[in-house]
CSV table of C-alpha atoms in Angstrom, one decimal:
chain,number,residue,atom,x,y,z
A,507,MET,CA,8.3,30.9,61.6
A,508,GLU,CA,7.7,28.7,64.6
A,509,THR,CA,8.2,25.6,62.4
A,510,TYR,CA,11.5,27.0,61.2
A,511,LEU,CA,12.7,27.6,64.8
A,512,ALA,CA,11.6,24.1,65.7
A,513,LEU,CA,13.7,22.7,62.8
A,514,GLN,CA,16.7,24.7,64.0
A,515,HIS,CA,16.4,23.2,67.5
A,516,TYR,CA,15.8,19.8,66.0
A,517,TRP,CA,19.0,19.9,63.9
A,518,TRP,CA,21.1,21.3,66.8
A,519,PHE,CA,19.9,18.3,68.8
A,520,LEU,CA,20.9,15.9,66.0
A,521,VAL,CA,24.3,17.6,65.6
A,522,SER,CA,24.8,17.4,69.3
A,523,LEU,CA,23.9,13.7,69.4
A,524,LEU,CA,26.4,13.0,66.6
A,525,GLY,CA,29.0,14.9,68.6
A,526,ALA,CA,28.2,12.9,71.7
A,527,LEU,CA,28.5,9.6,69.8
A,528,LEU,CA,31.8,10.8,68.4
A,529,VAL,CA,33.2,11.5,71.9
A,530,PHE,CA,32.2,7.9,73.0
A,531,LEU,CA,33.8,6.4,69.8
A,532,LEU,CA,37.0,8.1,70.6
A,533,PHE,CA,37.7,5.0,72.7
A,534,VAL,CA,39.5,3.9,69.6
A,535,GLN,CA,41.9,6.8,69.9
A,536,GLY,CA,42.2,6.2,73.7
A,537,GLY,CA,43.1,2.6,73.1
A,538,GLN,CA,45.8,3.6,70.5
A,539,SER,CA,47.4,6.0,73.1
A,540,PHE,CA,48.3,2.9,75.2
A,541,ILE,CA,49.9,1.0,72.3
A,542,PHE,CA,53.4,1.3,73.8
A,543,THR,CA,52.3,1.4,77.4
A,544,LEU,CA,50.3,-1.8,77.6
A,545,GLY,CA,51.8,-3.4,74.6
A,546,LEU,CA,55.3,-4.3,75.9
A,547,ASP,CA,55.8,-7.0,73.2
A,548,ALA,CA,54.7,-7.4,69.6
A,549,ALA,CA,51.9,-9.8,70.4
A,550,ASP,CA,50.3,-7.5,72.9
A,551,ARG,CA,50.5,-4.6,70.5
A,552,ARG,CA,49.0,-6.7,67.7
A,553,MET,CA,46.1,-7.7,70.0
A,554,MET,CA,45.4,-4.0,70.9
A,555,VAL,CA,45.6,-2.8,67.3
A,556,ASN,CA,43.2,-5.6,66.2
A,557,SER,CA,40.8,-4.8,69.0
A,558,VAL,CA,40.3,-1.1,68.3
A,559,GLY,CA,41.1,-1.7,64.6
A,560,ARG,CA,37.7,-3.4,64.2
A,561,LYS,CA,36.0,-0.1,65.2
A,562,TRP,CA,38.1,2.7,63.8
A,563,GLU,CA,35.8,3.1,60.8
A,564,TYR,CA,32.9,3.9,63.1
A,565,THR,CA,34.8,6.8,64.7
A,566,PHE,CA,36.0,8.1,61.3
A,567,THR,CA,32.5,7.8,59.7
A,568,THR,CA,30.9,9.5,62.7
A,569,LEU,CA,33.4,12.3,62.5
A,570,VAL,CA,32.6,12.8,58.8
A,571,THR,CA,28.9,12.5,59.4
A,572,PHE,CA,29.1,15.0,62.3
A,573,GLY,CA,31.0,17.5,60.1
A,574,GLY,CA,28.6,17.0,57.2
A,575,ALA,CA,25.5,17.4,59.3
A,576,PHE,CA,27.0,20.5,61.0
A,577,PHE,CA,27.8,22.0,57.5
A,578,ALA,CA,24.4,21.2,56.0
A,579,SER,CA,22.4,22.5,58.9
A,580,PHE,CA,24.5,25.4,60.1
A,581,PRO,CA,26.8,26.5,57.2
A,582,TYR,CA,27.8,29.8,58.7
A,583,PHE,CA,29.8,28.0,61.3
A,584,TYR,CA,31.8,26.3,58.6
A,585,ALA,CA,32.2,29.4,56.6
A,586,VAL,CA,33.5,31.3,59.7
A,587,SER,CA,35.8,28.5,60.9
A,588,PHE,CA,37.4,27.4,57.7
A,589,SER,CA,37.9,31.0,56.5
A,590,GLY,CA,40.0,31.8,59.6
A,591,ALA,CA,40.6,29.0,62.1
A,592,TYR,CA,41.6,26.5,59.4
A,593,TRP,CA,44.9,25.4,61.1
A,594,VAL,CA,43.0,23.8,63.9
A,595,TRP,CA,40.8,21.8,61.5
A,596,MET,CA,43.8,20.9,59.3
A,597,LEU,CA,45.6,19.5,62.2
A,598,ILE,CA,42.6,17.4,63.2
A,599,LEU,CA,42.2,16.2,59.6
A,600,PHE,CA,45.9,15.3,59.5
A,601,CYS,CA,45.6,13.2,62.7
A,602,PHE,CA,42.7,11.2,61.3
A,603,VAL,CA,44.3,10.7,57.8
A,604,ILE,CA,47.4,9.1,59.3
A,605,GLN,CA,45.2,6.8,61.4
A,606,ALA,CA,43.4,5.6,58.2
A,607,ILE,CA,46.7,5.1,56.4
A,608,SER,CA,48.1,3.2,59.4
A,609,TYR,CA,45.3,0.7,59.6
A,610,GLU,CA,45.2,0.1,55.9
A,611,TYR,CA,48.9,-0.3,55.2
A,612,GLN,CA,50.8,-1.4,58.3
A,613,ASN,CA,50.7,-5.1,57.4
A,614,LYS,CA,50.4,-4.8,53.7
A,615,LYS,CA,53.0,-6.7,51.6
A,616,GLY,CA,55.8,-4.3,50.5
A,617,ASN,CA,55.6,-2.2,53.6
A,618,VAL,CA,59.2,-1.0,53.8
A,619,TRP,CA,58.6,1.3,56.9
A,620,GLY,CA,57.7,-1.6,59.2
A,621,SER,CA,54.6,-2.0,61.4
A,622,LYS,CA,56.1,0.0,64.3
A,623,THR,CA,56.2,3.2,62.2
A,624,TYR,CA,52.5,2.9,61.5
A,625,GLN,CA,51.9,2.1,65.2
A,626,ILE,CA,53.6,5.4,66.0
A,627,PHE,CA,51.2,7.1,63.7
A,628,LEU,CA,48.3,5.4,65.6
A,629,PHE,CA,49.8,6.7,68.9
A,630,ILE,CA,50.0,10.2,67.5
A,631,ASN,CA,46.4,10.0,66.4
A,632,GLY,CA,45.4,8.6,69.9
A,633,VAL,CA,47.0,11.5,71.7
A,634,LEU,CA,46.5,14.5,69.5
A,635,GLY,CA,43.1,13.6,68.0
A,636,PRO,CA,41.1,13.8,71.3
A,637,ILE,CA,43.0,16.8,72.6
A,638,LEU,CA,42.5,18.8,69.4
A,639,LEU,CA,38.8,17.9,69.1
A,640,GLY,CA,38.2,18.7,72.8
A,641,THR,CA,40.0,22.1,72.5
A,642,ALA,CA,38.1,22.9,69.3
A,643,VAL,CA,34.7,22.0,70.9
A,644,ALA,CA,35.6,24.2,73.9
A,645,THR,CA,35.6,27.3,71.6
A,646,LEU,CA,31.8,26.8,71.3
A,647,PHE,CA,31.6,28.0,74.9
A,648,THR,CA,34.6,30.4,75.0
A,649,GLY,CA,34.4,31.9,71.6
A,650,GLY,CA,36.5,32.7,68.5
A,651,ASN,CA,38.3,35.9,67.4
A,652,PHE,CA,36.2,36.5,64.2
A,653,VAL,CA,34.1,39.3,62.7
A,654,LEU,CA,31.1,38.5,60.5
A,655,ASN,CA,30.1,40.4,57.3
A,656,ARG,CA,26.6,39.2,56.5
A,657,ASP,CA,26.2,41.6,53.6
A,658,ALA,CA,28.8,39.6,51.7
A,659,MET,CA,26.5,36.6,51.7
A,660,ILE,CA,23.9,38.6,49.8
A,661,ALA,CA,26.0,40.8,47.6
A,662,PHE,CA,28.8,38.5,46.3
A,663,GLU,CA,30.6,41.5,45.0
A,664,GLY,CA,34.3,42.0,44.5
A,665,ASN,CA,36.7,40.5,47.0
A,666,THR,CA,34.4,40.9,50.0
A,667,THR,CA,34.6,37.9,52.4
A,668,MET,CA,31.9,36.7,54.7
A,669,SER,CA,34.1,36.8,57.8
A,670,SER,CA,37.6,37.8,58.9
A,671,TRP,CA,39.7,36.4,61.7
A,672,VAL,CA,41.1,39.1,63.9
A,673,PRO,CA,44.9,38.8,64.7
A,674,PHE,CA,45.7,37.9,68.3
A,675,HIS,CA,47.8,40.7,69.7
A,676,GLY,CA,48.9,41.5,66.2
A,677,ILE,CA,49.7,38.0,65.2
A,678,GLN,CA,47.5,36.0,62.9
A,679,LEU,CA,47.3,32.5,64.4
A,680,HIS,CA,44.3,31.3,62.3
A,681,GLY,CA,42.6,29.6,65.3
A,682,LEU,CA,45.7,28.3,67.0
A,683,GLU,CA,45.1,30.9,69.7
A,684,ALA,CA,42.5,28.6,71.1
A,685,VAL,CA,45.3,26.8,73.0
A,686,LEU,CA,46.2,30.1,74.8
A,687,ASN,CA,42.8,29.9,76.6
A,688,PRO,CA,43.5,27.5,79.5
A,689,TRP,CA,39.9,26.4,79.7
A,690,ASN,CA,40.0,25.2,76.1
A,691,VAL,CA,43.0,23.0,76.9
A,692,VAL,CA,41.3,21.8,80.1
A,693,LEU,CA,38.4,20.4,78.0
A,694,GLY,CA,40.9,19.0,75.5
A,695,LEU,CA,42.6,17.1,78.3
A,696,ALA,CA,39.3,16.0,79.8
A,697,VAL,CA,38.3,14.5,76.4
A,698,PHE,CA,41.8,12.9,76.1
A,699,PHE,CA,41.6,11.1,79.5
A,700,LEU,CA,38.0,10.2,78.9
A,701,ALA,CA,39.0,8.5,75.6
A,702,ARG,CA,41.8,6.7,77.5
A,703,VAL,CA,39.4,5.4,80.1
A,704,SER,CA,36.9,4.3,77.4
A,705,GLY,CA,39.8,2.6,75.5
A,706,LEU,CA,40.8,0.7,78.7
A,707,LEU,CA,37.2,-0.4,79.4
A,708,TYR,CA,36.9,-1.6,75.8
A,709,PHE,CA,40.1,-3.6,76.1
A,710,ILE,CA,38.8,-5.2,79.3
A,711,ASN,CA,35.6,-6.2,77.5
A,712,ASN,CA,37.1,-7.2,74.1
A,713,ILE,CA,40.5,-8.8,74.9
A,714,VAL,CA,40.4,-12.0,76.9
A,715,GLU,CA,44.2,-12.3,77.4
A,716,PRO,CA,44.6,-12.2,81.3
A,717,GLY,CA,48.0,-10.4,81.3
A,718,LEU,CA,46.8,-7.6,79.0
A,719,GLN,CA,43.5,-7.3,80.9
A,720,ALA,CA,45.4,-7.0,84.2
A,721,LYS,CA,47.6,-4.2,82.8
A,722,ALA,CA,44.5,-2.4,81.5
A,723,ARG,CA,42.8,-2.5,84.9
A,724,LYS,CA,46.0,-1.2,86.6
A,725,GLN,CA,45.9,1.9,84.3
A,726,LEU,CA,42.2,2.5,84.8
A,727,LEU,CA,42.2,4.2,88.2
A,728,PRO,CA,44.9,6.9,87.5
A,729,ASN,CA,43.3,7.8,84.1
A,730,ALA,CA,39.8,7.9,85.6
A,731,ILE,CA,41.1,10.3,88.3
A,732,LEU,CA,42.8,12.6,85.8
A,733,PHE,CA,39.6,12.6,83.7
A,734,LEU,CA,37.4,13.5,86.6
A,735,VAL,CA,39.8,16.3,87.7
A,736,PHE,CA,39.8,18.0,84.2
A,737,PHE,CA,36.1,17.3,83.6
A,738,LEU,CA,35.0,18.8,87.0
A,739,LEU,CA,37.3,21.8,86.5
A,740,PHE,CA,35.7,22.5,83.1
A,741,LEU,CA,32.1,21.8,84.4
A,742,GLY,CA,32.7,24.2,87.3
A,743,PHE,CA,34.0,26.9,84.9
A,744,LEU,CA,31.1,26.4,82.6
A,745,LEU,CA,28.4,26.7,85.3
A,746,THR,CA,30.0,29.9,86.8
A,747,THR,CA,31.2,31.7,83.7
A,748,SER,CA,29.4,34.4,81.7
A,749,GLY,CA,28.0,33.5,78.3
A,750,TYR,CA,26.4,35.3,75.4
A,751,ALA,CA,22.6,35.4,74.9
A,752,TYR,CA,20.6,37.0,72.2
A,753,ASP,CA,17.2,38.6,72.3
A,754,PRO,CA,14.7,36.4,70.4
A,755,VAL,CA,12.9,39.4,69.0
A,756,THR,CA,15.7,42.0,68.3
A,757,LYS,CA,18.5,39.4,67.9
A,758,VAL,CA,20.8,41.7,69.8
A,759,VAL,CA,23.6,39.9,71.6
A,760,SER,CA,24.5,40.6,75.2
A,761,GLN,CA,26.6,39.0,77.9
A,762,GLU,CA,24.8,37.1,80.6
A,763,LYS,CA,26.2,36.1,83.9
A,764,PHE,CA,26.0,32.3,84.7
A,765,LYS,CA,24.5,31.8,81.2
A,766,PHE,CA,25.0,28.0,81.0
A,767,PHE,CA,23.9,27.5,84.6
A,768,ASN,CA,20.8,29.5,83.8
A,769,ASN,CA,20.2,27.3,80.7
A,770,LEU,CA,20.4,24.3,82.9
A,771,MET,CA,17.8,25.7,85.3
A,772,ALA,CA,15.6,26.8,82.4
A,773,MET,CA,15.6,23.2,81.0
A,774,PRO,CA,15.3,20.9,83.9
A,775,TYR,CA,15.1,17.8,81.7
A,776,LEU,CA,18.8,18.5,80.9
A,777,ILE,CA,19.6,18.3,84.6
A,778,ALA,CA,18.2,14.8,84.6
A,779,THR,CA,20.2,13.7,81.5
A,780,LEU,CA,23.4,15.3,83.0
A,781,LEU,CA,22.9,13.5,86.3
A,782,VAL,CA,22.0,10.2,84.7
A,783,GLY,CA,25.0,10.5,82.4
A,784,VAL,CA,27.5,11.3,85.1
A,785,VAL,CA,26.2,8.4,87.3
A,786,LEU,CA,26.5,5.9,84.5
A,787,VAL,CA,30.1,7.1,83.7
A,788,LEU,CA,31.0,6.7,87.3
A,789,TYR,CA,29.3,3.3,87.6
A,790,GLY,CA,31.0,1.9,84.5
A,791,MET,CA,34.5,3.1,85.7
A,792,GLY,CA,34.0,2.3,89.4
A,793,LYS,CA,32.7,-1.2,89.0
A,794,SER,CA,35.4,-2.0,86.5
A,795,ILE,CA,38.1,-0.8,89.0
A,796,PHE,CA,36.8,-2.5,92.1
A,797,VAL,CA,35.3,-5.7,90.8
A,798,LYS,CA,38.1,-7.8,89.3
A,799,ASP,CA,36.1,-10.0,86.9
A,800,TYR,CA,33.6,-7.3,85.7
A,801,ASN,CA,34.0,-6.5,82.0
A,802,LYS,CA,30.7,-4.8,81.0
A,803,GLY,CA,31.7,-1.3,82.2
A,804,ILE,CA,32.2,0.0,78.6
A,805,TRP,CA,28.4,-0.1,78.0
A,806,PHE,CA,27.3,1.8,81.1
A,807,HIS,CA,30.2,4.2,80.7
A,808,GLY,CA,29.4,4.7,77.0
A,809,VAL,CA,25.8,5.5,77.5
A,810,GLY,CA,26.8,7.9,80.2
A,811,VAL,CA,29.3,9.6,78.0
A,812,VAL,CA,26.7,10.1,75.2
A,813,LEU,CA,24.1,11.6,77.7
A,814,THR,CA,26.7,13.9,79.4
A,815,VAL,CA,28.2,15.3,76.2
A,816,LEU,CA,24.8,15.7,74.6
A,817,THR,CA,23.6,17.8,77.6
A,818,LEU,CA,26.7,20.0,77.4
A,819,LEU,CA,26.3,20.7,73.7
A,820,LEU,CA,22.6,21.4,74.0
A,821,LEU,CA,23.4,24.0,76.7
A,822,ALA,CA,25.7,25.7,74.1
A,823,GLY,CA,22.9,26.1,71.5
A,824,TRP,CA,19.5,26.1,73.0
A,825,ASN,CA,17.6,28.8,75.1
A,826,ASN,CA,18.7,31.8,73.0
A,827,THR,CA,22.4,31.1,73.5
A,828,CYS,CA,25.2,32.0,71.1
A,829,TYR,CA,26.8,28.7,70.4
A,830,TYR,CA,29.9,30.3,68.8
A,831,PRO,CA,30.5,33.7,70.5
A,832,SER,CA,32.7,36.3,68.8
A,833,ILE,CA,35.3,37.7,71.2
A,834,ALA,CA,36.2,40.5,68.7
A,835,ASP,CA,32.6,41.5,68.0
A,836,PRO,CA,29.8,40.0,70.1
A,837,GLN,CA,27.1,41.0,67.5
A,838,SER,CA,28.9,38.7,65.1
A,839,SER,CA,28.3,35.7,67.3
A,840,LEU,CA,26.6,32.7,65.8
A,841,THR,CA,23.3,31.3,67.0
A,842,ILE,CA,21.2,28.4,65.7
A,843,GLU,CA,18.8,31.1,64.2
A,844,ASN,CA,21.3,33.3,62.4
A,845,SER,CA,23.6,30.5,61.1
A,846,SER,CA,21.2,27.8,59.9
A,847,SER,CA,20.3,26.7,56.4
A,848,SER,CA,17.0,27.7,54.8
A,849,PRO,CA,13.7,26.2,55.9
A,850,PHE,CA,13.5,24.1,52.8
A,851,THR,CA,16.9,22.6,53.4
A,852,LEU,CA,16.3,21.8,57.0
A,853,LYS,CA,12.8,20.4,56.3
A,854,THR,CA,14.2,18.2,53.5
A,855,MET,CA,17.0,16.9,55.6
A,856,SER,CA,14.5,16.2,58.4
A,857,TYR,CA,12.7,13.7,56.2
A,858,VAL,CA,16.0,12.0,55.5
A,859,SER,CA,16.8,11.9,59.2
A,860,ILE,CA,13.9,9.5,59.7
A,861,LEU,CA,16.3,6.8,58.5
A,862,ILE,CA,18.7,7.4,61.4
A,863,PRO,CA,17.2,4.8,63.8
A,864,PHE,CA,17.5,2.1,61.0
A,865,VAL,CA,21.1,3.1,60.4
A,866,LEU,CA,21.8,2.9,64.2
A,867,ALA,CA,20.2,-0.5,64.3
A,868,TYR,CA,22.4,-1.8,61.5
A,869,ILE,CA,25.5,-0.4,63.3
A,870,PHE,CA,24.5,-2.2,66.5
A,871,TYR,CA,24.0,-5.4,64.6
A,872,ALA,CA,27.4,-5.1,62.8
A,873,TRP,CA,29.1,-4.2,66.1
A,874,ARG,CA,27.7,-7.3,67.7
A,875,GLN,CA,28.9,-9.5,64.8
A,876,LEU,CA,32.4,-8.0,65.0
A,877,ASP,CA,32.6,-8.6,68.7
A,878,PHE,CA,31.2,-12.1,68.6
A,879,HIS,CA,34.7,-13.5,68.8
A,880,LYS,CA,37.0,-11.9,71.4
A,881,ILE,CA,40.6,-11.0,70.8
A,882,ASP,CA,43.4,-13.3,72.2
A,883,LYS,CA,46.8,-14.5,71.1
A,884,LYS,CA,45.4,-17.5,69.2
A,885,SER,CA,43.3,-15.2,67.0
A,886,ILE,CA,46.4,-13.1,66.3
A,887,ASP,CA,48.4,-16.2,65.3
A,888,LYS,CA,45.6,-17.1,62.8
A,889,GLY,CA,46.2,-13.8,61.0
A,890,VAL,CA,43.6,-11.2,62.0
A,891,ASN,CA,43.8,-8.3,59.6
A,892,TYR,CA,45.7,-5.5,61.4
């Protein structure tokens, strides 16, 4: 039993790490959101599209891997979400589908819509993608309006479903009611402005055209301020709000005041990762703002983003915490214990996860090779792909 619990904690850590990497890789979406702000002419827009276009597959692949790992290790979450809150996930999927289409087809022969149409699709993905993902992730802290029927998983009889989504004030919104909770939207906006800051830092590092670099630096300060405002608002809410805890013996769910703050105090190593993460984010942004020729901020900032988001997601699932509380019925809340796969599945996947460091090493190598040549107008004139 202790081994099973250790596997559940291990897989929540891996899922959280993938989620943290995904938030960093949203710099692609953040960069796309500036396509008509920084790109005042076709050449500038082409440089920006080629810059983040080299990396869009990393974001897309990480999103799919994150979703796959979550489904394989904690299938009840997917069963609950896709049976009721599917409109949120369909919108997220739509945003990323139009991104893939845009990169693949905007400069193909026979494109009758024109490049600008596909660039508009990239802009839509750049704005809505981070906001929707941030809003959806916030529900891990604020909860969803579902009721769980565990007997259905055992019986498989008739038309009985595993879960049902309770109408919001008599209206069935299928998860869209998440936007009616202002704190969900606050996190969504924090992720959006974080992605924009990351995108600007990536442009500063990857594009060597002086005019475009100057415009990116000019946008950095206001977007950094907006990110900090929304992030600190959500962090303040998180550390002062009540959460849902479960008894490790009886599994009974109850509300606990300052639950996430208590989690932080109970796991002091997470205090360290949070502080280091925040400092690195501030360092990467601050030095890029105040030191004119500095272009390495994306790396300090990126490591800081991963550590910070990893800490927040671990707070949501560890220390006997309900990582997806049910607003309609607290006893239906999901935890890493009551929503995970079988011991055999988690153990088998854990053997496979040994390969993760090798995959990350290959990604790092491929990343370095792609970034070996920086983007400028000459490279665009020679016909870079996007």
